[in-house]
Coordinates of C-alpha atoms in Angstrom, one line a residue:
Chain A
M1 CA 0.0 0.0 0.0
T2 CA 2.2 2.8 -1.2
T3 CA 1.7 5.7 -3.6
I4 CA 1.2 3.3 -6.5
G5 CA -1.7 1.8 -4.7
M6 CA -3.2 5.2 -4.1
E7 CA -3.2 6.0 -7.8
T8 CA -5.0 2.9 -8.8
Q9 CA -7.5 3.2 -6.0
V10 CA -9.4 5.9 -7.6
T11 CA -11.0 3.6 -10.1
A12 CA -10.0 0.1 -8.8
P13 CA -9.9 -1.0 -5.2
P14 CA -6.8 -3.1 -4.9
R15 CA -7.6 -5.6 -2.3
R16 CA -10.7 -7.4 -3.3
R17 CA -10.7 -8.4 -6.9
L18 CA -14.2 -9.7 -7.0
L19 CA -15.7 -6.5 -5.6
Q20 CA -13.5 -4.4 -7.9
L21 CA -15.0 -6.1 -11.0
D22 CA -18.5 -6.3 -9.8
A23 CA -19.2 -3.2 -7.8
P24 CA -20.2 -0.9 -10.7
A25 CA -22.6 -3.6 -12.0
I26 CA -24.0 -4.2 -8.6
M27 CA -24.6 -0.5 -8.1
V28 CA -26.1 0.4 -11.5
L29 CA -28.0 -2.7 -12.5
P30 CA -30.8 -2.9 -9.9
G31 CA -32.0 0.6 -10.6
L32 CA -31.4 0.5 -14.3
V33 CA -33.1 -2.8 -14.8
F34 CA -36.0 -1.8 -12.7
M35 CA -36.5 1.4 -14.7
V36 CA -36.2 -0.4 -18.0
V37 CA -38.8 -3.0 -17.0
A38 CA -41.2 -0.7 -15.1
F39 CA -40.9 2.5 -17.1
A40 CA -39.3 2.1 -20.6
I41 CA -41.1 -1.0 -21.6
P42 CA -44.6 0.1 -20.5
V43 CA -44.2 3.4 -22.4
L44 CA -43.1 1.4 -25.5
I45 CA -46.1 -0.9 -25.0
L46 CA -48.3 2.1 -24.9
V47 CA -46.8 3.5 -28.2
A48 CA -47.3 0.0 -29.8
D49 CA -50.9 -0.1 -28.5
S50 CA -51.6 3.2 -30.3
F51 CA -50.9 1.4 -33.6
R52 CA -53.3 -1.5 -33.2
D53 CA -56.8 -2.2 -32.2
A54 CA -58.9 -5.4 -31.6
S55 CA -58.5 -6.5 -35.3
G56 CA -54.7 -6.0 -35.4
L57 CA -52.5 -3.4 -36.9
S58 CA -54.4 -0.1 -37.4
L59 CA -54.1 3.6 -37.6
A60 CA -57.8 4.1 -36.7
G61 CA -56.9 5.9 -33.5
Y62 CA -54.6 8.4 -35.2
R63 CA -57.1 8.9 -38.0
K64 CA -59.6 9.8 -35.4
V65 CA -57.3 12.0 -33.2
L66 CA -55.6 13.8 -36.1
G67 CA -58.4 13.7 -38.7
D68 CA -61.6 14.4 -36.8
P69 CA -62.2 18.2 -36.3
Y70 CA -63.7 17.4 -32.9
Y71 CA -60.4 15.9 -31.7
I72 CA -58.3 18.5 -33.4
G73 CA -60.3 21.1 -31.5
I74 CA -59.4 19.2 -28.3
I75 CA -55.7 19.2 -29.1
W76 CA -56.0 22.9 -29.8
N77 CA -57.7 23.4 -26.5
S78 CA -54.8 21.8 -24.7
L79 CA -52.3 23.9 -26.5
Q80 CA -54.3 27.0 -25.8
L81 CA -54.5 26.1 -22.1
G82 CA -50.7 25.7 -22.0
L83 CA -50.1 28.9 -24.0
I84 CA -52.3 31.2 -22.0
T85 CA -51.2 29.8 -18.7
T86 CA -47.6 30.2 -19.7
I87 CA -48.0 33.8 -21.1
G88 CA -50.0 34.9 -18.1
S89 CA -47.5 33.4 -15.7
L90 CA -44.6 35.0 -17.5
L91 CA -46.1 38.4 -17.5
I92 CA -46.9 38.2 -13.8
G93 CA -43.9 36.2 -12.8
Y94 CA -41.1 38.1 -14.5
P95 CA -41.6 41.4 -12.6
A96 CA -42.2 39.6 -9.4
A97 CA -39.0 37.6 -9.8
F98 CA -37.2 40.8 -10.5
A99 CA -38.4 42.4 -7.2
L100 CA -37.6 39.2 -5.4
S101 CA -34.0 39.2 -6.7
R102 CA -33.5 42.8 -5.6
A103 CA -34.9 42.3 -2.0
P104 CA -32.6 42.7 1.0
A105 CA -30.9 39.4 1.8
R106 CA -32.9 38.3 4.9
L107 CA -36.3 39.4 3.4
Q108 CA -35.3 37.6 0.2
V109 CA -35.1 34.3 2.0
L110 CA -38.5 34.8 3.6
L111 CA -40.1 35.9 0.3
F112 CA -38.5 33.0 -1.5
A113 CA -40.0 30.6 1.1
L114 CA -43.4 32.2 0.6
I115 CA -43.3 31.7 -3.2
F116 CA -42.0 28.2 -2.7
L117 CA -44.5 27.0 -0.1
P118 CA -47.7 26.9 -2.3
L119 CA -45.8 24.6 -4.7
T120 CA -45.6 21.9 -2.0
V121 CA -49.4 22.2 -1.2
S122 CA -51.5 19.6 -2.9
I123 CA -52.9 20.7 -6.3
I124 CA -56.3 19.3 -5.3
V125 CA -56.3 21.4 -2.1
K126 CA -55.4 24.6 -3.9
T127 CA -57.9 24.0 -6.6
F128 CA -60.5 23.3 -4.0
G129 CA -59.7 26.7 -2.4
L130 CA -59.9 28.4 -5.8
A131 CA -63.3 26.9 -6.4
I132 CA -64.6 28.3 -3.0
M133 CA -63.0 31.6 -3.8
M134 CA -64.8 31.9 -7.1
R135 CA -68.3 31.0 -5.9
R136 CA -71.1 33.5 -6.4
D137 CA -70.7 34.5 -2.7
G138 CA -67.0 34.0 -2.8
I139 CA -64.2 36.4 -2.0
L140 CA -63.4 37.2 -5.7
N141 CA -66.9 38.3 -6.4
W142 CA -66.9 40.4 -3.2
L143 CA -63.7 42.0 -4.3
L144 CA -64.8 42.7 -7.9
L145 CA -68.1 44.1 -6.6
N146 CA -66.5 46.4 -4.1
L147 CA -63.9 47.6 -6.6
G148 CA -66.7 48.5 -8.9
F149 CA -65.8 46.2 -11.7
I150 CA -69.1 44.4 -11.7
E151 CA -72.6 45.4 -10.6
R152 CA -73.8 42.1 -9.2
P153 CA -72.1 38.8 -8.3
M154 CA -71.1 36.8 -11.4
R155 CA -71.0 33.1 -11.9
L156 CA -67.3 32.5 -12.1
V157 CA -66.8 28.7 -11.6
F158 CA -67.0 26.7 -14.9
T159 CA -66.0 29.7 -17.0
E160 CA -62.7 30.1 -18.9
F161 CA -61.9 32.9 -16.6
A162 CA -62.0 30.5 -13.7
L163 CA -59.9 28.1 -15.6
Y164 CA -57.0 30.5 -16.4
F165 CA -57.2 32.2 -13.0
G166 CA -56.8 28.8 -11.4
M167 CA -54.2 27.5 -13.7
I168 CA -52.0 30.5 -13.3
N169 CA -52.4 30.4 -9.5
V170 CA -51.3 26.8 -9.4
F171 CA -48.4 27.0 -11.8
L172 CA -47.0 30.5 -11.3
P173 CA -44.3 29.6 -8.8
L174 CA -42.8 27.2 -11.4
M175 CA -42.3 30.3 -13.6
I176 CA -41.0 32.6 -10.9
L177 CA -38.4 30.3 -9.3
P178 CA -36.3 29.5 -12.4
I179 CA -36.3 33.2 -13.5
Y180 CA -35.4 34.2 -10.0
S181 CA -32.5 31.7 -9.8
V182 CA -30.9 33.3 -12.9
M183 CA -31.8 36.9 -12.0
R184 CA -30.2 36.9 -8.6
Q185 CA -26.9 36.1 -10.2
L186 CA -27.2 39.1 -12.4
D187 CA -24.8 41.9 -11.4
P188 CA -26.8 45.1 -10.8
R189 CA -23.8 47.1 -11.9
L190 CA -24.3 45.8 -15.5
T191 CA -27.5 47.9 -15.8
D192 CA -25.8 50.8 -14.2
A193 CA -23.0 50.5 -16.7
A194 CA -25.5 50.4 -19.5
A195 CA -27.2 53.5 -18.1
S196 CA -24.0 55.4 -17.7
L197 CA -23.1 54.6 -21.3
G198 CA -26.2 56.4 -22.4
A199 CA -28.8 53.6 -22.7
G200 CA -32.3 54.5 -21.7
P201 CA -34.2 52.3 -19.3
V202 CA -36.1 50.5 -22.1
T203 CA -32.9 49.9 -24.1
T204 CA -31.1 48.7 -20.9
F205 CA -33.9 46.2 -20.2
L206 CA -34.1 44.9 -23.8
R207 CA -30.4 44.8 -24.4
V208 CA -29.0 43.8 -21.0
T209 CA -31.4 42.5 -18.4
L210 CA -33.7 40.4 -20.7
P211 CA -31.0 38.7 -22.7
L212 CA -29.0 37.8 -19.5
T213 CA -32.1 36.4 -17.8
M214 CA -33.2 34.5 -20.9
P215 CA -32.0 31.0 -19.6
G216 CA -34.4 31.4 -16.6
V217 CA -37.2 32.5 -18.8
V218 CA -36.7 29.6 -21.2
A219 CA -36.6 27.2 -18.2
G220 CA -39.8 28.7 -16.7
I221 CA -41.7 28.7 -20.0
S222 CA -40.8 25.1 -20.8
L223 CA -41.7 24.0 -17.2
V224 CA -45.0 25.8 -17.0
F225 CA -46.0 24.9 -20.6
S226 CA -45.2 21.2 -20.4
I227 CA -47.1 20.8 -17.1
S228 CA -50.1 23.0 -17.9
V229 CA -50.6 21.5 -21.4
A230 CA -51.1 18.1 -19.7
A231 CA -53.0 19.4 -16.6
Y232 CA -55.9 17.3 -15.5
V233 CA -57.0 18.0 -12.0
T234 CA -57.3 21.8 -12.1
P235 CA -59.2 22.0 -15.4
G236 CA -61.4 19.1 -14.4
L237 CA -62.5 20.9 -11.2
L238 CA -62.7 24.5 -12.4
I239 CA -64.4 24.1 -15.8
G240 CA -65.1 20.4 -16.3
D241 CA -66.5 19.0 -19.5
R242 CA -67.1 22.5 -21.0
F243 CA -63.5 22.7 -22.0
M244 CA -62.3 19.3 -23.2
T245 CA -58.5 18.8 -23.3
M246 CA -56.3 15.9 -24.4
S247 CA -56.0 14.9 -20.7
Q248 CA -59.8 14.6 -20.3
V249 CA -60.1 12.6 -23.5
M250 CA -57.3 10.2 -22.4
A251 CA -58.8 9.7 -19.0
K252 CA -62.3 9.2 -20.4
A253 CA -61.0 6.8 -23.0
Y254 CA -59.6 4.5 -20.4
L255 CA -61.8 5.0 -17.4
N256 CA -65.3 5.5 -19.0
I257 CA -65.7 4.5 -22.6
R258 CA -62.9 2.0 -22.8
D259 CA -61.7 2.9 -26.2
F260 CA -58.0 2.0 -25.6
N261 CA -56.9 2.7 -29.2
L262 CA -58.2 6.2 -29.0
G263 CA -56.7 6.8 -25.6
A264 CA -53.3 5.4 -26.6
S265 CA -53.2 7.5 -29.8
M266 CA -54.1 10.6 -27.8
A267 CA -51.4 9.7 -25.2
V268 CA -48.8 9.4 -27.9
V269 CA -49.7 12.8 -29.4
M270 CA -49.3 14.2 -25.9
L271 CA -46.0 12.4 -25.5
V272 CA -44.8 13.9 -28.7
V273 CA -45.8 17.4 -27.5
A274 CA -44.0 16.8 -24.2
V275 CA -40.8 15.5 -25.9
T276 CA -40.9 18.4 -28.4
I277 CA -41.0 20.9 -25.5
V278 CA -38.0 19.3 -23.8
F279 CA -35.9 19.3 -26.9
T280 CA -36.9 22.8 -28.0
S281 CA -36.1 24.3 -24.6
T282 CA -32.7 22.5 -24.3
Y283 CA -31.9 23.8 -27.8
F284 CA -32.8 27.4 -26.8
A285 CA -31.3 27.2 -23.3
E286 CA -27.9 25.9 -24.3
P287 CA -26.2 28.9 -26.1
A288 CA -28.1 31.4 -24.0
S289 CA -27.0 29.9 -20.7
R290 CA -23.4 30.1 -21.8
R291 CA -23.8 33.8 -22.5
G292 CA -25.8 34.3 -19.3
R293 CA -23.6 32.6 -16.7
K294 CA -20.9 34.6 -15.2
G295 CA -17.8 33.2 -13.6
Chain B
M1 CA -34.6 58.6 -13.8
M2 CA -38.3 58.4 -13.4
I3 CA -39.1 55.4 -15.5
P4 CA -36.7 53.0 -13.7
R5 CA -38.0 54.1 -10.3
I6 CA -41.7 53.7 -11.3
S7 CA -41.1 50.3 -12.9
F8 CA -39.1 49.1 -9.9
A9 CA -42.0 50.1 -7.6
L10 CA -44.4 48.4 -10.0
C11 CA -42.4 45.2 -9.7
W12 CA -42.7 45.3 -5.9
V13 CA -46.4 45.9 -6.2
M14 CA -46.6 42.9 -8.5
L15 CA -44.7 40.7 -6.0
G16 CA -47.1 41.7 -3.2
L17 CA -50.1 40.9 -5.4
V18 CA -48.5 37.6 -6.4
L19 CA -48.1 36.6 -2.7
M20 CA -51.7 37.5 -2.0
F21 CA -52.8 35.7 -5.1
L22 CA -50.9 32.5 -4.2
F23 CA -52.0 32.4 -0.6
T24 CA -55.7 33.3 -0.8
P25 CA -56.9 29.8 -1.8
I26 CA -54.7 28.2 0.8
V27 CA -55.9 30.5 3.6
I28 CA -59.5 30.0 2.4
V29 CA -59.3 26.3 2.7
V30 CA -58.0 26.6 6.3
A31 CA -60.7 29.2 7.2
V32 CA -63.5 27.1 5.8
S33 CA -62.3 24.0 7.8
F34 CA -63.1 25.9 11.0
T35 CA -66.6 26.9 10.0
E36 CA -69.8 25.8 11.8
S37 CA -72.2 25.5 8.9
A38 CA -72.2 22.6 6.4
V39 CA -72.0 24.8 3.3
F40 CA -68.8 26.6 2.3
S41 CA -69.3 30.2 3.0
F42 CA -66.9 33.0 3.1
P43 CA -66.3 34.7 5.5
P44 CA -66.8 31.5 7.7
Q45 CA -69.6 31.5 10.2
G46 CA -68.7 30.7 13.8
F47 CA -65.9 28.5 14.9
S48 CA -65.8 24.8 15.4
L49 CA -63.6 21.8 15.2
K50 CA -66.4 19.4 14.3
W51 CA -65.2 18.9 10.7
Y52 CA -61.9 17.7 12.1
Y53 CA -63.7 15.1 14.2
S54 CA -65.8 14.1 11.3
I55 CA -62.7 13.0 9.4
R56 CA -62.6 9.9 11.5
N57 CA -66.1 9.0 10.5
A58 CA -65.9 10.0 6.8
D59 CA -65.9 6.9 4.6
G60 CA -62.4 5.9 3.7
L61 CA -60.5 9.1 4.3
L62 CA -58.2 7.8 7.0
A63 CA -57.7 4.5 5.3
S64 CA -56.7 6.2 2.1
A65 CA -54.4 8.7 3.9
W66 CA -52.7 5.7 5.5
L67 CA -52.4 3.9 2.1
S68 CA -50.9 7.1 0.5
A69 CA -48.4 7.4 3.3
Q70 CA -47.3 3.8 3.0
V71 CA -47.0 3.9 -0.8
A72 CA -45.1 7.3 -0.6
F73 CA -42.7 6.0 2.1
I74 CA -41.9 2.6 0.6
S75 CA -41.5 3.9 -2.9
T76 CA -39.3 6.8 -1.8
L77 CA -37.1 4.4 0.2
I78 CA -36.7 2.0 -2.7
S79 CA -35.9 4.8 -5.1
L80 CA -33.5 6.2 -2.6
V81 CA -31.5 3.0 -2.4
L82 CA -31.6 2.1 -6.1
G83 CA -31.1 5.7 -7.2
T84 CA -28.2 6.6 -4.9
L85 CA -26.2 3.5 -5.8
C86 CA -26.8 4.3 -9.5
A87 CA -25.8 7.9 -9.1
I88 CA -22.6 7.1 -7.3
A89 CA -21.5 4.8 -10.1
V90 CA -22.4 7.4 -12.7
V91 CA -20.6 10.3 -10.9
R92 CA -17.5 8.1 -10.4
R93 CA -17.6 7.1 -14.1
M94 CA -17.6 3.5 -13.2
V95 CA -19.8 2.5 -16.0
P96 CA -19.8 3.5 -19.7
G97 CA -22.7 5.8 -20.8
G98 CA -23.2 7.2 -17.3
D99 CA -24.7 10.5 -18.5
A100 CA -27.2 8.6 -20.7
I101 CA -28.1 6.4 -17.7
A102 CA -28.7 9.4 -15.5
T103 CA -30.8 11.2 -18.1
F104 CA -32.9 8.0 -18.5
M105 CA -33.4 7.5 -14.8
A106 CA -34.6 11.1 -14.4
S107 CA -36.8 11.2 -17.5
P108 CA -40.2 10.1 -16.0
L109 CA -40.5 13.6 -14.8
M110 CA -40.7 14.9 -18.4
I111 CA -43.5 12.6 -19.3
P112 CA -47.1 13.7 -18.5
G113 CA -48.5 11.9 -15.5
L114 CA -51.6 10.6 -17.4
V115 CA -49.4 9.1 -20.1
L116 CA -47.4 7.2 -17.5
G117 CA -50.5 6.1 -15.7
I118 CA -52.0 4.7 -18.9
A119 CA -48.7 3.0 -19.7
F120 CA -48.6 1.3 -16.3
L121 CA -52.3 0.3 -16.6
Q122 CA -51.8 -1.4 -20.0
S123 CA -48.7 -3.2 -18.9
A124 CA -50.2 -4.4 -15.7
R125 CA -53.2 -5.7 -17.6
L126 CA -50.9 -7.4 -20.2
I127 CA -48.9 -9.4 -17.6
G128 CA -52.1 -10.0 -15.5
L129 CA -51.0 -8.0 -12.5
N130 CA -54.3 -7.4 -10.7
D131 CA -53.0 -6.3 -7.3
A132 CA -53.6 -2.5 -7.1
Y133 CA -51.2 -2.1 -4.2
A134 CA -48.3 -3.7 -6.0
T135 CA -49.0 -1.8 -9.2
L136 CA -49.2 1.5 -7.3
L137 CA -46.0 0.8 -5.6
I138 CA -44.1 0.0 -8.8
A139 CA -45.5 3.1 -10.5
H140 CA -44.6 5.3 -7.6
I141 CA -41.0 4.1 -7.6
V142 CA -40.8 5.2 -11.2
L143 CA -42.4 8.5 -10.2
T144 CA -40.1 9.2 -7.3
M145 CA -36.9 8.1 -9.0
P146 CA -36.2 11.4 -10.9
F147 CA -36.4 13.4 -7.7
I148 CA -33.9 11.2 -6.0
M149 CA -31.6 11.1 -9.1
R150 CA -31.5 14.8 -9.5
T151 CA -30.8 15.7 -5.9
V152 CA -28.3 12.9 -5.3
L153 CA -26.4 13.7 -8.5
A154 CA -26.3 17.4 -7.4
S155 CA -25.1 16.5 -3.9
L156 CA -22.5 14.0 -5.3
S157 CA -21.1 16.6 -7.7
M158 CA -20.1 18.7 -4.7
F159 CA -18.6 15.8 -2.8
D160 CA -14.9 15.3 -2.8
F161 CA -14.3 11.7 -3.5
S162 CA -10.7 11.8 -2.4
M163 CA -12.2 11.5 1.1
V164 CA -13.4 8.1 0.3
D165 CA -9.9 7.2 -1.0
A166 CA -8.5 8.5 2.2
A167 CA -10.8 6.3 4.3
R168 CA -9.8 3.3 2.2
M169 CA -6.1 4.0 2.8
L170 CA -6.9 4.1 6.5
G171 CA -8.2 0.6 6.2
C172 CA -11.9 0.9 5.4
S173 CA -13.5 -1.4 2.9
Y174 CA -15.1 0.3 -0.1
P175 CA -18.8 -0.3 1.0
R176 CA -17.8 0.8 4.5
A177 CA -16.0 3.9 3.3
L178 CA -19.1 4.9 1.3
W179 CA -21.3 4.3 4.3
R180 CA -19.1 6.1 6.9
V181 CA -17.8 9.0 4.7
L182 CA -19.9 9.5 1.7
V183 CA -23.4 9.0 3.2
P184 CA -23.1 11.5 6.1
N185 CA -21.8 14.1 3.6
I186 CA -24.5 13.9 1.1
L187 CA -27.3 13.1 3.5
P188 CA -28.8 16.7 3.8
G189 CA -29.2 17.1 0.1
V190 CA -30.5 13.5 -0.3
M191 CA -33.1 14.1 2.5
S192 CA -34.5 17.1 0.7
G193 CA -34.7 15.0 -2.5
A194 CA -36.5 12.3 -0.6
L195 CA -38.9 14.8 0.9
F196 CA -39.8 16.1 -2.6
A197 CA -40.2 12.5 -3.8
F198 CA -42.5 11.7 -0.9
I199 CA -44.7 14.8 -1.5
A200 CA -44.8 14.0 -5.2
S201 CA -46.0 10.5 -4.5
F202 CA -48.3 11.4 -1.7
D203 CA -50.0 14.1 -3.9
N204 CA -50.1 12.2 -7.1
Y205 CA -53.4 12.0 -8.9
P206 CA -52.8 11.5 -12.7
I207 CA -50.9 8.2 -12.3
S208 CA -52.8 6.7 -9.4
I209 CA -56.2 7.3 -10.9
F210 CA -55.6 4.5 -13.4
L211 CA -54.3 2.0 -10.9
V212 CA -56.6 2.2 -7.9
D213 CA -59.5 0.0 -7.2
V214 CA -62.5 0.2 -4.9
H215 CA -60.6 -1.1 -1.9
T216 CA -57.3 0.5 -2.6
K217 CA -57.7 4.3 -3.0
T218 CA -55.0 6.8 -2.4
L219 CA -55.8 10.1 -0.6
P220 CA -55.9 12.4 -3.6
I221 CA -58.3 10.0 -5.4
Q222 CA -60.5 9.8 -2.3
L223 CA -60.4 13.6 -1.8
L224 CA -61.4 14.3 -5.3
N225 CA -64.1 11.7 -5.1
Q226 CA -65.5 13.3 -2.0
L227 CA -65.3 16.7 -3.6
E228 CA -67.4 15.6 -6.5
M229 CA -69.9 13.5 -4.6
S230 CA -70.6 15.2 -1.3
P231 CA -68.6 18.3 -0.7
D232 CA -68.7 19.3 2.9
P233 CA -66.0 21.0 5.1
T234 CA -64.6 17.6 6.1
V235 CA -62.6 17.8 2.9
A236 CA -61.4 21.3 3.9
A237 CA -60.4 19.9 7.3
T238 CA -58.4 17.1 5.7
S239 CA -56.8 19.6 3.3
A240 CA -56.0 22.0 6.2
L241 CA -54.2 19.1 8.0
L242 CA -52.3 18.3 4.8
I243 CA -51.2 22.0 4.5
M244 CA -50.0 22.0 8.2
A245 CA -48.1 18.8 7.6
T246 CA -46.5 20.3 4.5
I247 CA -45.4 23.4 6.5
V248 CA -43.9 21.2 9.2
A249 CA -42.0 19.1 6.7
L250 CA -40.7 22.3 5.0
I251 CA -39.5 23.7 8.3
V252 CA -37.7 20.5 9.1
C253 CA -36.1 20.5 5.7
D254 CA -35.1 24.1 6.1
R255 CA -33.3 23.2 9.3
L256 CA -31.6 20.3 7.7
V257 CA -30.4 21.9 4.5
G258 CA -31.7 25.4 4.1
L259 CA -34.5 26.0 1.7
K260 CA -32.4 27.6 -1.0
R261 CA -30.3 24.5 -1.6
M262 CA -33.4 22.4 -2.0
T263 CA -34.7 24.3 -4.9
T264 CA -32.1 23.6 -7.6
I265 CA -34.9 21.8 -9.3

């Protein structure tokens, strides 16, 4: 056991040959094999299921999902749900993240915890609270009434307003946190420098702040979009069948009408949407993050 | 100089509104749970704890909470063991294609929950696995794995492995060196990952909905059922208890690691 031993130890323990050969396999295989069997194969089976029905190989599910205007409308509904939730969260979340990143250190930790906490509260619980909030005698009607926006209490639950109000409420922290984590690394002197070089506030924002915080924005957008496009619980409780989404169709196909071919095809379409978001966002985040990160 | 100041102030106003916005539904649920009347009304009428007592009598609420806790605990524990071992091998470059393995193990998080749920349902049917408990457990191990992988990989990347080599030079066997040196060092980060995994499993609706049966229902399924069938403040009381449990868990986690480190999601 001299210095030679020490060099080899990093990758190969010298004493027990058996362990040295087998340790990596023993460590990786249980988890890897489990995930292949319990995760990869079931997803592949689902994809295979989408290409066959009771009679054998068939594209009937896709012909329905991608050919029938009714189902195209549903796919569009899902995308719209994702888009509006994402844009709303971005418009509200970006300035909030900015204020958060400029807060004094101790306050910042507290505010951060307050933004973070709702994320750990069950979505069902939050949606339940939102539904109570938007009842005819709920706090939101009371507020709108007293601020003079409306003359008499409105029916809010089961409207698209309720849907987006609720969706943004549930997923907003997922937009704020990634933007904040990039923004707090931004050196405030950069904006001062831009200002002292003669750039106006709008130019400074567009040319300095926004480009440097882009990695956070991209991360937030992809996170919120990918989760809200597939949301099931919140739309189900706040608007129900009046706004059919891909998620509702999938759940109904398996739980109610038992049209597995339809459900599987819809699931694959959603899978493609999800994978596309992941790849697009990594593509956009890569070069930007290299520019944005400072030493 | 006016525009920056005004826009800065507007940002602060926005942050304040955001906090109010985020907390109103949560506060409302807690407030309603203490109400006296059986209909949800705001502001709540009177004060009583009767809805908390009625949790015990409500059909299946306690049983489903217990089931959810079991599934979340066991699946997190299994993911923790399998994921940590895997992560160590990947970080130490003991196996070829380590990065690919790590990405693969963390990828269930990128797939919509309903899609995963349907995939599990079809496969369980295909191999004739009828036991809801076993299916739930397997599905939830897959669900919790990404949380463990991410936090463990992040913790390991900050760990200095020459400490393990030092322990080995001092006569520790390799497994023992890992247990005595590596584990205590990465434990705080790993615990926060485990907490997130637990919460994700405990709260999961979209995967579980396809796997439960009449006798085996997790809490989210039971809660939503109750909400749709007979909404009364018992649901609010259950939710309020969940909120309090979450806050306690977060405080514990904050003491262990500090909230900020937990959120490198």
